[in-house]
mmCIF file of C-alpha atoms and ligand atoms in Angstrom:
data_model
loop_
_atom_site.group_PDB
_atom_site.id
_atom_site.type_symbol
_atom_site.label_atom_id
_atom_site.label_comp_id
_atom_site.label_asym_id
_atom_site.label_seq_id
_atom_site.Cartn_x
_atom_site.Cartn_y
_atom_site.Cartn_z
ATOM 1 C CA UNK Q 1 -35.390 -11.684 53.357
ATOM 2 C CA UNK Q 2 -39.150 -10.338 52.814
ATOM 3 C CA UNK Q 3 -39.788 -8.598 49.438
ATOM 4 C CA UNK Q 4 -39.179 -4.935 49.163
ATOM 5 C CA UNK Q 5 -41.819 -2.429 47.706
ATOM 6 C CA UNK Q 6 -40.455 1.025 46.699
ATOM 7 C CA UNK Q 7 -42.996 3.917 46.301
ATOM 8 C CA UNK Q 8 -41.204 6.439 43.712
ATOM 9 C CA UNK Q 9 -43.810 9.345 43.736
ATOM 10 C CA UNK Q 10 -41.155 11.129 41.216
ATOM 11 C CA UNK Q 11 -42.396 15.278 41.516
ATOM 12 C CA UNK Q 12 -46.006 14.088 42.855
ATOM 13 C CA UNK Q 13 -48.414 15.296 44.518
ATOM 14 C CA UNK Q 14 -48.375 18.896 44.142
ATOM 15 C CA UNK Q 15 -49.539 20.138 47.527
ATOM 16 C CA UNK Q 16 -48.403 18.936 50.888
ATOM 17 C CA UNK Q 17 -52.119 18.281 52.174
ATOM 18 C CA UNK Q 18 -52.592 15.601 49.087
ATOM 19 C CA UNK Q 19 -49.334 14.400 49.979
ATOM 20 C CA UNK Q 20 -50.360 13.724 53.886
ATOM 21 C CA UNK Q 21 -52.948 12.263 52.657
ATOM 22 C CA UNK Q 22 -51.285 9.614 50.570
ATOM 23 C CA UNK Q 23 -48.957 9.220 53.334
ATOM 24 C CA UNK Q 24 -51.484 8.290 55.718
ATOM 25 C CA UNK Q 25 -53.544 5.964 53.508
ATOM 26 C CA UNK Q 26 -49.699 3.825 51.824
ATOM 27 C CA UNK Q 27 -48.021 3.295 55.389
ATOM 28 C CA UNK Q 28 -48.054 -0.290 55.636
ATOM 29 C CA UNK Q 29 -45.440 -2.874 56.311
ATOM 30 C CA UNK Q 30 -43.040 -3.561 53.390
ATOM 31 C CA UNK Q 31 -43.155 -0.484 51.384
ATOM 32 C CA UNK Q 32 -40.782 2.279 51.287
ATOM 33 C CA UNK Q 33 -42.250 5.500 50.854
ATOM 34 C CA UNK Q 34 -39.653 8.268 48.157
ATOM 35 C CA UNK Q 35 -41.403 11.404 48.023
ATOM 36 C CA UNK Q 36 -40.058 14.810 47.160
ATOM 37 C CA UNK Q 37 -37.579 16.136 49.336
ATOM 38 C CA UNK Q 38 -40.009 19.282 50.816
ATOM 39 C CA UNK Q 39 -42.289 16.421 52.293
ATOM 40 C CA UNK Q 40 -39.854 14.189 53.594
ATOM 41 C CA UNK Q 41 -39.701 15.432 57.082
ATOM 42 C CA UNK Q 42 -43.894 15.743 57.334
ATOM 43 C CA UNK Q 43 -44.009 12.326 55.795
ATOM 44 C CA UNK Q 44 -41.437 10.615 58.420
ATOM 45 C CA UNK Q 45 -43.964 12.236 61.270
ATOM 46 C CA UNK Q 46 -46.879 10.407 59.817
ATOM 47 C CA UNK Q 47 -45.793 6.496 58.946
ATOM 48 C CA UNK Q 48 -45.264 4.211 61.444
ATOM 49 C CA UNK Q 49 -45.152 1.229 59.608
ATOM 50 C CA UNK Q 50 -43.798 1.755 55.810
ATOM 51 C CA UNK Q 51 -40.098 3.587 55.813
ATOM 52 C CA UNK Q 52 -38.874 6.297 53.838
ATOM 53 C CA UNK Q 53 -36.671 7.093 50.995
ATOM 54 C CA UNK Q 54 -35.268 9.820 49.300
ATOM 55 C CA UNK Q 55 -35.274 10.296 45.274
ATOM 56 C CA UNK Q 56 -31.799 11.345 44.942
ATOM 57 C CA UNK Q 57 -28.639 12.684 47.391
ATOM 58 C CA UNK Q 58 -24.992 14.601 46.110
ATOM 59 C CA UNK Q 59 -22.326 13.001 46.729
ATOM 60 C CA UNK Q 60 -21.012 16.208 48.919
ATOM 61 C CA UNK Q 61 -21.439 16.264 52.879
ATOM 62 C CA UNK Q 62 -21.338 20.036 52.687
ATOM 63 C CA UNK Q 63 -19.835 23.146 50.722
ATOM 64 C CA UNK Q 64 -20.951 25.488 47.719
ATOM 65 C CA UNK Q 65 -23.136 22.930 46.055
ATOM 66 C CA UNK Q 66 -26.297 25.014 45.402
ATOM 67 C CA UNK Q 67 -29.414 23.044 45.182
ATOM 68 C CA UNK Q 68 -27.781 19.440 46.702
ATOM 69 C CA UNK Q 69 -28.711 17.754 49.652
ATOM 70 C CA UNK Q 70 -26.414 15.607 51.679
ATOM 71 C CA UNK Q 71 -26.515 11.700 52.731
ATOM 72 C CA UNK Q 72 -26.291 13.344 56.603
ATOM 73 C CA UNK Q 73 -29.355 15.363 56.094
ATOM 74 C CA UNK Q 74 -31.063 12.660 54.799
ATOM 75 C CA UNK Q 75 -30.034 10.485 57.690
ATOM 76 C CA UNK Q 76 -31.427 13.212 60.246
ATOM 77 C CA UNK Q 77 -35.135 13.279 58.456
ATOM 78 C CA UNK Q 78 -34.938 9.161 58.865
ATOM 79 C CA UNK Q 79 -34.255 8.575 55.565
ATOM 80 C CA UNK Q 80 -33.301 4.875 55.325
ATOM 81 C CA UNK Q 81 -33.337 4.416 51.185
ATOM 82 C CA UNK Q 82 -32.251 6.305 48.828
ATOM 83 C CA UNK Q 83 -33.163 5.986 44.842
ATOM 84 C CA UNK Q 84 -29.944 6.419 42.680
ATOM 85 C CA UNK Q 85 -29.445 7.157 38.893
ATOM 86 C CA UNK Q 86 -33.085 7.126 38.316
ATOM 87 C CA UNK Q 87 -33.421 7.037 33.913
ATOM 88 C CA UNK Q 88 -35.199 10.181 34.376
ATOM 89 C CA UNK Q 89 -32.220 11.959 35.963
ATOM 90 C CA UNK Q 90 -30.081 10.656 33.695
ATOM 91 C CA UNK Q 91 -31.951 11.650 30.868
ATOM 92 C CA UNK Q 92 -33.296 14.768 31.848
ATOM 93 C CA UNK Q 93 -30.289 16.360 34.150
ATOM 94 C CA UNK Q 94 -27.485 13.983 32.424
ATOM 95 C CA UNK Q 95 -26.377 12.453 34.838
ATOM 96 C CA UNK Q 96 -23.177 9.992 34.398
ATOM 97 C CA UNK Q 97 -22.354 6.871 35.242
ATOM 98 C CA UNK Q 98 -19.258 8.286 36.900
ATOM 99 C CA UNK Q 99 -21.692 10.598 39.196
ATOM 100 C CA UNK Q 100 -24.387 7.846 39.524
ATOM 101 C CA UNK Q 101 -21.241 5.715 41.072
ATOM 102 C CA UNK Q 102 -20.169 8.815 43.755
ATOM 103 C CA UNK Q 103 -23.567 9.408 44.816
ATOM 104 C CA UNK Q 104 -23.836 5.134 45.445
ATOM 105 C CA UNK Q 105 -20.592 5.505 47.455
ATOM 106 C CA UNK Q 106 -21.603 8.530 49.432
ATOM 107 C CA UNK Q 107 -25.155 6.986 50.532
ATOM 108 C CA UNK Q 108 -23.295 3.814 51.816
ATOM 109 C CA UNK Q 109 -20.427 5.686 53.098
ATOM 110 C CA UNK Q 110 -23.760 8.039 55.083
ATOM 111 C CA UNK Q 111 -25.938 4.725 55.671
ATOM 112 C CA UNK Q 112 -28.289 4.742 53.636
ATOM 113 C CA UNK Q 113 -29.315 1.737 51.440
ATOM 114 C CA UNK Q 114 -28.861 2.595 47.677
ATOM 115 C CA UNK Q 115 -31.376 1.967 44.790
ATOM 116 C CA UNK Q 116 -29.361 1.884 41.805
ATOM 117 C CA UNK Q 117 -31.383 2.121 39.067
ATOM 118 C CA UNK Q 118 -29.967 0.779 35.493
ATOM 119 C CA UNK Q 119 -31.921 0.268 32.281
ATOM 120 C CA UNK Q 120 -31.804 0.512 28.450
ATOM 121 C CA UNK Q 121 -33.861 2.674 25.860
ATOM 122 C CA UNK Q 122 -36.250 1.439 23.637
ATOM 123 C CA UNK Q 123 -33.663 1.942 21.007
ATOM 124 C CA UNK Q 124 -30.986 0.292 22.510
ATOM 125 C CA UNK Q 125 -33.260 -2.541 23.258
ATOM 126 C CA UNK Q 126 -33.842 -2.874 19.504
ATOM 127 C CA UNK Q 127 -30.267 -2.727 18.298
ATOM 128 C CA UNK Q 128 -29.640 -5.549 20.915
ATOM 129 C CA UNK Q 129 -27.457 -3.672 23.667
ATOM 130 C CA UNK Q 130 -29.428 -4.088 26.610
ATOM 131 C CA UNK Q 131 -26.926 -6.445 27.796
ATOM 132 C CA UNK Q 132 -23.986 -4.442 27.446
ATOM 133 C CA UNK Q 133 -25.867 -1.052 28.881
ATOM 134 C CA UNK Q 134 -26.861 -2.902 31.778
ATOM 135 C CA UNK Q 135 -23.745 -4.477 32.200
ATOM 136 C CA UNK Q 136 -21.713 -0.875 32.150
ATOM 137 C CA UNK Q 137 -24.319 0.512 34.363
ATOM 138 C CA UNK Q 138 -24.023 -1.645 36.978
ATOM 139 C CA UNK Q 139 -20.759 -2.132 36.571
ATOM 140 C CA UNK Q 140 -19.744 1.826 36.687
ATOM 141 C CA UNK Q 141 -22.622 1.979 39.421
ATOM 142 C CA UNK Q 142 -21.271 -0.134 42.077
ATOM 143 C CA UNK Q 143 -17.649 -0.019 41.551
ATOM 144 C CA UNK Q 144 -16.554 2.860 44.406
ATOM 145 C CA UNK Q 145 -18.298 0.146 46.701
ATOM 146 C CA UNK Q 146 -16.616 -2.985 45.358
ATOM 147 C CA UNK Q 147 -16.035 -5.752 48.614
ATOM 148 C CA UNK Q 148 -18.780 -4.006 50.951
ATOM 149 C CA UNK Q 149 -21.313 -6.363 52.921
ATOM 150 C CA UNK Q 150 -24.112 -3.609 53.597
ATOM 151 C CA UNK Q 151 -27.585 -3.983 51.731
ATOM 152 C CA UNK Q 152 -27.435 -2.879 48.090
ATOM 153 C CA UNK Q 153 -30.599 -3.070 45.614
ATOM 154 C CA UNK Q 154 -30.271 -2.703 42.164
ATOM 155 C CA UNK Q 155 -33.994 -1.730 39.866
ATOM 156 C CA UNK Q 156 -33.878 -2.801 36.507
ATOM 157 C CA UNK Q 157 -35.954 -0.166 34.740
ATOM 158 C CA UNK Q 158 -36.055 -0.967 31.302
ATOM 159 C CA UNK Q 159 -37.137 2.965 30.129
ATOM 160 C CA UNK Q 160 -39.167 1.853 27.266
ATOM 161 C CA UNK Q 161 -41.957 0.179 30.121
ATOM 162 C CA UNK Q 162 -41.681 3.119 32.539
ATOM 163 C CA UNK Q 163 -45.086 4.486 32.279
ATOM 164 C CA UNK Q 164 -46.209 3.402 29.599
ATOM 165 C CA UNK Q 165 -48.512 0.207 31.071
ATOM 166 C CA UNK Q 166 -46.082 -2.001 29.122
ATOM 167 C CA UNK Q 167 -43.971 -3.538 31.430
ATOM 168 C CA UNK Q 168 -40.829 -5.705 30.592
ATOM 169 C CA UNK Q 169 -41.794 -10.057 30.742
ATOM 170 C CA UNK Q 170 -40.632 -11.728 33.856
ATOM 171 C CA UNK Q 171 -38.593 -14.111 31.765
ATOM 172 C CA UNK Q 172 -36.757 -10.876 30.471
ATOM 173 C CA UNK Q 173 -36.277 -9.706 33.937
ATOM 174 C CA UNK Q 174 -35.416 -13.137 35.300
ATOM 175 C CA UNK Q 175 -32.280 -13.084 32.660
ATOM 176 C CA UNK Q 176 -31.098 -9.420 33.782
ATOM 177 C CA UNK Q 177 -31.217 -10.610 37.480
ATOM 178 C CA UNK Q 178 -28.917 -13.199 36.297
ATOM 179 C CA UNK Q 179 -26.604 -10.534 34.509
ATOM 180 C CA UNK Q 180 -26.793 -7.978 37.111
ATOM 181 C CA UNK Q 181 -25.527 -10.517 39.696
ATOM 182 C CA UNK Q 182 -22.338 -11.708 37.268
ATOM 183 C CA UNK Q 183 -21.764 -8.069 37.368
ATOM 184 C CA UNK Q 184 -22.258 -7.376 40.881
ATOM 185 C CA UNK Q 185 -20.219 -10.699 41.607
ATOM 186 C CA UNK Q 186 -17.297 -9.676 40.243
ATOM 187 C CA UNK Q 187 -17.169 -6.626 42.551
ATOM 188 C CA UNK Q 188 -17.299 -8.961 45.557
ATOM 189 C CA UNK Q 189 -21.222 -7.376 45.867
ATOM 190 C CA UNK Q 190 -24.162 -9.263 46.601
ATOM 191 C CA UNK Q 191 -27.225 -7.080 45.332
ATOM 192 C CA UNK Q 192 -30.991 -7.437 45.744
ATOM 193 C CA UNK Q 193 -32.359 -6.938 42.092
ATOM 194 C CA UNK Q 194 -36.182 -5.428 41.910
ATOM 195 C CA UNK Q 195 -38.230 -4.836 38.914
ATOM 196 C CA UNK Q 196 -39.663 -1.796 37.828
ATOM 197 C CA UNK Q 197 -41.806 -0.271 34.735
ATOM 198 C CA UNK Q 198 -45.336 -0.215 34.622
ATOM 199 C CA UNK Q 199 -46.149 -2.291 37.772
ATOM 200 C CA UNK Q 200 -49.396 -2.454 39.142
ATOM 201 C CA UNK Q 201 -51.737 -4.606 41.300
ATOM 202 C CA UNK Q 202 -52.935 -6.457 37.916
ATOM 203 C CA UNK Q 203 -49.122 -7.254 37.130
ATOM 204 C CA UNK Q 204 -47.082 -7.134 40.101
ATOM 205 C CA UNK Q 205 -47.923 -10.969 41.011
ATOM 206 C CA UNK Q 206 -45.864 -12.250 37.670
ATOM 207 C CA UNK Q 207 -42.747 -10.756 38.814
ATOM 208 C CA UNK Q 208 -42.860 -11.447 42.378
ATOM 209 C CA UNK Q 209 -43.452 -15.162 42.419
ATOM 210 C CA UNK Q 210 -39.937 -15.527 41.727
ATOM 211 C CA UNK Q 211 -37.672 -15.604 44.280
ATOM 212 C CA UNK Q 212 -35.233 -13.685 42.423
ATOM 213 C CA UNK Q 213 -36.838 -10.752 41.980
ATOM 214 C CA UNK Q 214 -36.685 -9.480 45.709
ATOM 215 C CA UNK Q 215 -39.440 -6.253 44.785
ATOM 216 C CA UNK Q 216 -40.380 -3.398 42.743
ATOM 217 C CA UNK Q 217 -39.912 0.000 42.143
ATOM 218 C CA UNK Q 218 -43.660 1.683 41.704
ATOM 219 C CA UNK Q 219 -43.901 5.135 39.973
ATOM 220 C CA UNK Q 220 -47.535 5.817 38.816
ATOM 221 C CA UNK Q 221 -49.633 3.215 40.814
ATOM 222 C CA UNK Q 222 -48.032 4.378 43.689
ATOM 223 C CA UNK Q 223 -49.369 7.418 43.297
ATOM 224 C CA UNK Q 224 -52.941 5.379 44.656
ATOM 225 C CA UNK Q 225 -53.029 4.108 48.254
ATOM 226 C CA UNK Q 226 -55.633 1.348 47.614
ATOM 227 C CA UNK Q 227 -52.855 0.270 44.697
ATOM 228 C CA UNK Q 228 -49.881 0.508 46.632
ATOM 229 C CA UNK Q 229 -51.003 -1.457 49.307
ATOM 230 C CA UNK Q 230 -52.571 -4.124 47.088
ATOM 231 C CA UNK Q 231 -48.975 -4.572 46.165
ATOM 232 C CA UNK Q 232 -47.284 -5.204 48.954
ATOM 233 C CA UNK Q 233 -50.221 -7.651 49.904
ATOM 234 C CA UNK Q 234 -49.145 -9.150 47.254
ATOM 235 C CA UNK Q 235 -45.192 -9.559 47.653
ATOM 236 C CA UNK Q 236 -45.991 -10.324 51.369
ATOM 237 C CA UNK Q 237 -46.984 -13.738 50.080
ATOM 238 C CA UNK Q 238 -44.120 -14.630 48.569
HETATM 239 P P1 PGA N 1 -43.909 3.570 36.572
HETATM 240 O O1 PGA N 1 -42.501 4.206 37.035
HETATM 241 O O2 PGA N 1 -44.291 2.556 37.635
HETATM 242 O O3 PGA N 1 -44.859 4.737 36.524
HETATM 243 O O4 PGA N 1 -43.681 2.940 35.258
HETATM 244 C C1 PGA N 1 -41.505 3.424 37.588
HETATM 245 C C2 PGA N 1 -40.278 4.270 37.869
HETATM 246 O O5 PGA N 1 -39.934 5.135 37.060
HETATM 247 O O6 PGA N 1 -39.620 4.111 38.915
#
Protein backbone atom coordinates (compact mmCIF):
# COMPACT_ATOMS: atom_id res chain seq x y z
CA UNK A 1 0.00 0.00 0.00
CA UNK A 2 1.47 3.59 -1.10
CA UNK A 3 2.59 5.85 1.80
CA UNK A 4 0.10 8.13 3.37
CA UNK A 5 0.74 11.96 3.92
CA UNK A 6 -1.62 13.70 6.41
CA UNK A 7 -1.87 17.56 6.25
CA UNK A 8 -2.98 18.62 9.98
CA UNK A 9 -3.43 22.46 9.45
CA UNK A 10 -4.58 22.40 13.36
CA UNK A 11 -6.71 26.17 13.65
CA UNK A 12 -4.77 27.51 10.38
CA UNK A 13 -5.17 29.71 8.14
CA UNK A 14 -7.26 32.34 9.49
CA UNK A 15 -9.32 33.43 6.50
CA UNK A 16 -11.04 31.23 4.01
CA UNK A 17 -9.35 33.03 0.88
CA UNK A 18 -5.68 31.95 2.39
CA UNK A 19 -7.16 28.74 2.99
CA UNK A 20 -8.36 28.27 -0.90
CA UNK A 21 -5.37 29.17 -1.64
CA UNK A 22 -3.41 26.50 0.16
CA UNK A 23 -5.96 24.18 -1.01
CA UNK A 24 -5.34 24.79 -4.50
CA UNK A 25 -1.53 24.88 -4.41
CA UNK A 26 -1.30 21.05 -1.69
CA UNK A 27 -3.85 18.93 -3.87
CA UNK A 28 -1.70 16.32 -5.10
CA UNK A 29 -1.84 12.59 -5.04
CA UNK A 30 -1.06 10.99 -1.64
CA UNK A 31 -1.83 13.62 0.80
CA UNK A 32 -4.80 14.04 2.87
CA UNK A 33 -5.81 17.42 3.38
CA UNK A 34 -7.45 18.13 7.68
CA UNK A 35 -8.42 21.59 7.78
CA UNK A 36 -10.82 23.29 10.14
CA UNK A 37 -14.20 22.20 10.01
CA UNK A 38 -15.72 25.85 8.46
CA UNK A 39 -13.51 25.06 5.28
CA UNK A 40 -14.13 21.60 4.84
CA UNK A 41 -16.94 21.79 2.44
CA UNK A 42 -15.03 24.78 0.18
CA UNK A 43 -11.95 22.67 0.41
CA UNK A 44 -13.71 19.25 -0.89
CA UNK A 45 -14.97 21.63 -4.04
CA UNK A 46 -11.44 22.52 -4.87
CA UNK A 47 -9.06 19.12 -4.71
CA UNK A 48 -9.29 16.69 -7.12
CA UNK A 49 -6.44 14.78 -6.41
CA UNK A 50 -5.38 14.91 -2.49
CA UNK A 51 -8.52 13.74 -0.08
CA UNK A 52 -9.79 15.21 2.91
CA UNK A 53 -9.89 14.79 6.57
CA UNK A 54 -11.42 16.11 9.44
CA UNK A 55 -9.47 17.15 12.83
CA UNK A 56 -11.81 15.63 15.18
CA UNK A 57 -15.72 14.05 15.18
CA UNK A 58 -18.17 13.20 18.63
CA UNK A 59 -18.93 10.15 19.04
CA UNK A 60 -22.89 11.20 18.84
CA UNK A 61 -24.91 10.84 15.42
CA UNK A 62 -27.24 13.52 16.70
CA UNK A 63 -28.92 15.09 19.94
CA UNK A 64 -28.13 18.05 22.47
CA UNK A 65 -24.41 17.96 21.98
CA UNK A 66 -23.67 21.70 21.48
CA UNK A 67 -20.63 22.41 19.51
CA UNK A 68 -20.07 18.45 18.09
CA UNK A 69 -20.15 17.36 14.75
CA UNK A 70 -21.16 13.92 13.67
CA UNK A 71 -19.22 10.99 11.66
CA UNK A 72 -22.54 11.36 9.10
CA UNK A 73 -21.89 14.96 8.51
CA UNK A 74 -18.54 14.38 7.93
CA UNK A 75 -19.33 11.62 5.49
CA UNK A 76 -21.74 14.08 3.48
CA UNK A 77 -18.79 16.93 3.05
CA UNK A 78 -16.52 13.76 1.66
CA UNK A 79 -14.67 13.45 4.52
CA UNK A 80 -12.71 10.19 4.15
CA UNK A 81 -10.08 10.59 7.37
CA UNK A 82 -10.55 11.63 10.37
CA UNK A 83 -7.63 12.70 13.05
CA UNK A 84 -8.42 11.22 16.57
CA UNK A 85 -7.04 12.07 20.11
CA UNK A 86 -4.75 14.59 18.70
CA UNK A 87 -2.06 15.51 22.08
CA UNK A 88 -3.35 18.89 21.69
CA UNK A 89 -6.96 17.90 22.42
CA UNK A 90 -6.02 15.91 24.99
CA UNK A 91 -4.06 18.37 26.61
CA UNK A 92 -5.87 21.35 26.01
CA UNK A 93 -9.77 20.08 26.13
CA UNK A 94 -8.80 16.78 28.29
CA UNK A 95 -9.78 14.52 26.46
CA UNK A 96 -9.69 10.67 27.76
CA UNK A 97 -8.62 7.73 26.61
CA UNK A 98 -12.10 6.38 27.25
CA UNK A 99 -13.55 9.29 24.80
CA UNK A 100 -10.54 9.06 22.37
CA UNK A 101 -11.74 5.14 22.12
CA UNK A 102 -15.78 6.19 21.37
CA UNK A 103 -14.93 8.72 18.94
CA UNK A 104 -12.43 5.71 17.08
CA UNK A 105 -15.52 3.46 17.22
CA UNK A 106 -18.00 5.97 15.95
CA UNK A 107 -15.73 7.06 12.81
CA UNK A 108 -15.44 3.30 11.82
CA UNK A 109 -18.87 2.50 12.77
CA UNK A 110 -19.69 6.10 10.12
CA UNK A 111 -16.75 5.07 7.60
CA UNK A 112 -14.36 7.01 8.05
CA UNK A 113 -10.68 5.92 8.46
CA UNK A 114 -9.37 6.88 11.99
CA UNK A 115 -6.01 8.61 12.87
CA UNK A 116 -5.37 7.71 16.30
CA UNK A 117 -2.91 9.71 17.55
CA UNK A 118 -0.82 8.41 20.79
CA UNK A 119 2.34 9.91 22.26
CA UNK A 120 4.26 10.67 25.50
CA UNK A 121 5.44 14.05 27.16
CA UNK A 122 8.74 15.15 27.39
CA UNK A 123 8.51 14.23 30.99
CA UNK A 124 7.28 10.98 30.67
CA UNK A 125 9.87 10.34 28.10
CA UNK A 126 12.49 11.14 30.76
CA UNK A 127 11.16 9.05 33.60
CA UNK A 128 11.15 6.14 31.00
CA UNK A 129 7.25 5.56 30.42
CA UNK A 130 6.93 6.07 26.90
CA UNK A 131 6.42 2.49 26.55
CA UNK A 132 3.77 2.02 28.91
CA UNK A 133 1.83 5.48 27.74
CA UNK A 134 1.92 4.31 24.36
CA UNK A 135 1.01 1.01 25.16
CA UNK A 136 -2.33 2.25 27.26
CA UNK A 137 -3.05 4.62 24.52
CA UNK A 138 -3.30 2.42 21.94
CA UNK A 139 -4.52 -0.06 23.80
CA UNK A 140 -7.63 2.09 25.35
CA UNK A 141 -7.71 3.66 21.70
CA UNK A 142 -8.58 0.78 19.64
CA UNK A 143 -10.30 -1.48 21.95
CA UNK A 144 -14.31 -0.64 21.01
CA UNK A 145 -12.93 -1.82 17.49
CA UNK A 146 -11.10 -4.97 18.55
CA UNK A 147 -11.48 -7.91 15.42
CA UNK A 148 -12.42 -5.21 12.62
CA UNK A 149 -10.67 -5.55 9.06
CA UNK A 150 -11.29 -1.80 7.86
CA UNK A 151 -8.15 0.58 7.49
CA UNK A 152 -6.90 1.90 10.83
CA UNK A 153 -3.70 4.32 11.17
CA UNK A 154 -2.18 4.96 14.24
CA UNK A 155 0.48 8.56 14.48
CA UNK A 156 2.97 8.28 16.96
CA UNK A 157 3.40 11.88 18.08
CA UNK A 158 5.88 11.97 20.59
CA UNK A 159 4.63 15.73 22.10
CA UNK A 160 8.02 16.78 23.07
CA UNK A 161 8.98 16.96 18.85
CA UNK A 162 5.62 18.48 17.86
CA UNK A 163 6.72 21.79 16.72
CA UNK A 164 9.51 22.23 18.02
CA UNK A 165 11.94 21.22 14.74
CA UNK A 166 13.13 18.33 16.94
CA UNK A 167 11.68 15.41 15.71
CA UNK A 168 11.84 11.88 17.39
CA UNK A 169 15.03 9.37 15.54
CA UNK A 170 13.73 6.85 13.13
CA UNK A 171 15.31 4.12 15.20
CA UNK A 172 13.00 5.44 18.10
CA UNK A 173 10.07 5.37 15.87
CA UNK A 174 11.02 2.08 14.23
CA UNK A 175 10.78 0.47 17.99
CA UNK A 176 7.20 2.12 18.72
CA UNK A 177 5.95 0.70 15.32
CA UNK A 178 7.02 -2.50 16.73
CA UNK A 179 5.09 -1.83 20.11
CA UNK A 180 2.12 -0.31 18.63
CA UNK A 181 1.60 -3.43 16.46
CA UNK A 182 2.00 -6.02 19.72
CA UNK A 183 -0.66 -3.80 20.97
CA UNK A 184 -2.80 -3.57 18.06
CA UNK A 185 -2.19 -7.46 17.57
CA UNK A 186 -3.65 -8.45 20.46
CA UNK A 187 -6.93 -6.74 19.52
CA UNK A 188 -7.06 -8.85 16.35
CA UNK A 189 -6.14 -5.13 14.54
CA UNK A 190 -3.78 -4.64 11.91
CA UNK A 191 -2.81 -0.79 11.99
CA UNK A 192 -0.80 1.42 9.63
CA UNK A 193 1.66 3.32 12.03
CA UNK A 194 2.85 7.01 10.65
CA UNK A 195 5.25 9.33 12.21
CA UNK A 196 4.70 12.67 13.21
CA UNK A 197 6.61 15.74 15.06
CA UNK A 198 8.53 18.17 13.36
CA UNK A 199 8.52 16.68 9.80
CA UNK A 200 9.60 18.51 6.99
CA UNK A 201 11.01 18.16 3.43
CA UNK A 202 14.71 18.21 5.04
CA UNK A 203 13.61 15.21 7.40
CA UNK A 204 10.79 13.42 6.07
CA UNK A 205 13.16 11.06 3.81
CA UNK A 206 14.73 9.33 7.22
CA UNK A 207 11.47 8.12 8.30
CA UNK A 208 9.98 7.08 5.16
CA UNK A 209 12.63 4.80 3.77
CA UNK A 210 11.36 2.29 6.03
CA UNK A 211 8.77 0.27 5.09
CA UNK A 212 7.29 0.34 8.39
CA UNK A 213 6.54 3.60 8.76
CA UNK A 214 3.57 3.77 6.17
CA UNK A 215 3.52 8.11 6.42
CA UNK A 216 3.35 11.15 8.41
CA UNK A 217 1.28 13.39 10.09
CA UNK A 218 2.47 17.19 9.01
CA UNK A 219 1.38 20.14 11.27
CA UNK A 220 3.54 23.27 10.54
CA UNK A 221 5.20 22.46 7.11
CA UNK A 222 2.00 21.73 5.93
CA UNK A 223 1.01 24.89 6.42
CA UNK A 224 3.46 25.58 2.91
CA UNK A 225 2.30 24.11 -0.41
CA UNK A 226 5.80 23.98 -2.00
CA UNK A 227 6.62 21.84 1.48
CA UNK A 228 3.80 19.68 1.50
CA UNK A 229 4.15 18.55 -1.80
CA UNK A 230 7.92 18.07 -1.56
CA UNK A 231 6.79 15.49 0.90
CA UNK A 232 4.73 13.42 -0.68
CA UNK A 233 7.32 13.46 -3.64
CA UNK A 234 9.17 12.12 -1.36
CA UNK A 235 7.09 9.10 0.22
CA UNK A 236 5.93 8.44 -3.42
CA UNK A 237 9.34 6.87 -3.85
CA UNK A 238 9.22 4.57 -1.41
P1 LIG B 1 4.28 19.60 13.58
O1 LIG B 1 2.86 19.04 14.10
O2 LIG B 1 4.53 18.95 12.24
O3 LIG B 1 4.07 21.09 13.46
O4 LIG B 1 5.29 19.22 14.59
C1 LIG B 1 2.51 17.71 13.94
C2 LIG B 1 1.16 17.44 14.58
O5 LIG B 1 0.88 17.98 15.66
O6 LIG B 1 0.33 16.71 14.02
Amino acid sequence: MSKIIIANWKLNPSSSADAKKLAKESDVKGLVIAPPFPFLEFVASIIKKAKLGAQDLFWEESGAYTGEVSGTQLKGLCVEYVIIGHSERRMNLGETDEMVAKKVAAAVKDGLIPILCVGETREQNDKNKAVEVIEQEVRIGLSRIAGITSEIIVAYEPIWAIGTGNPDTPENMLKMVKLIQETAGRLNLKVRCIYGGSVKAANAEEFLKYNEIEGALVGGASLRGEEIKEIVKIAAKY
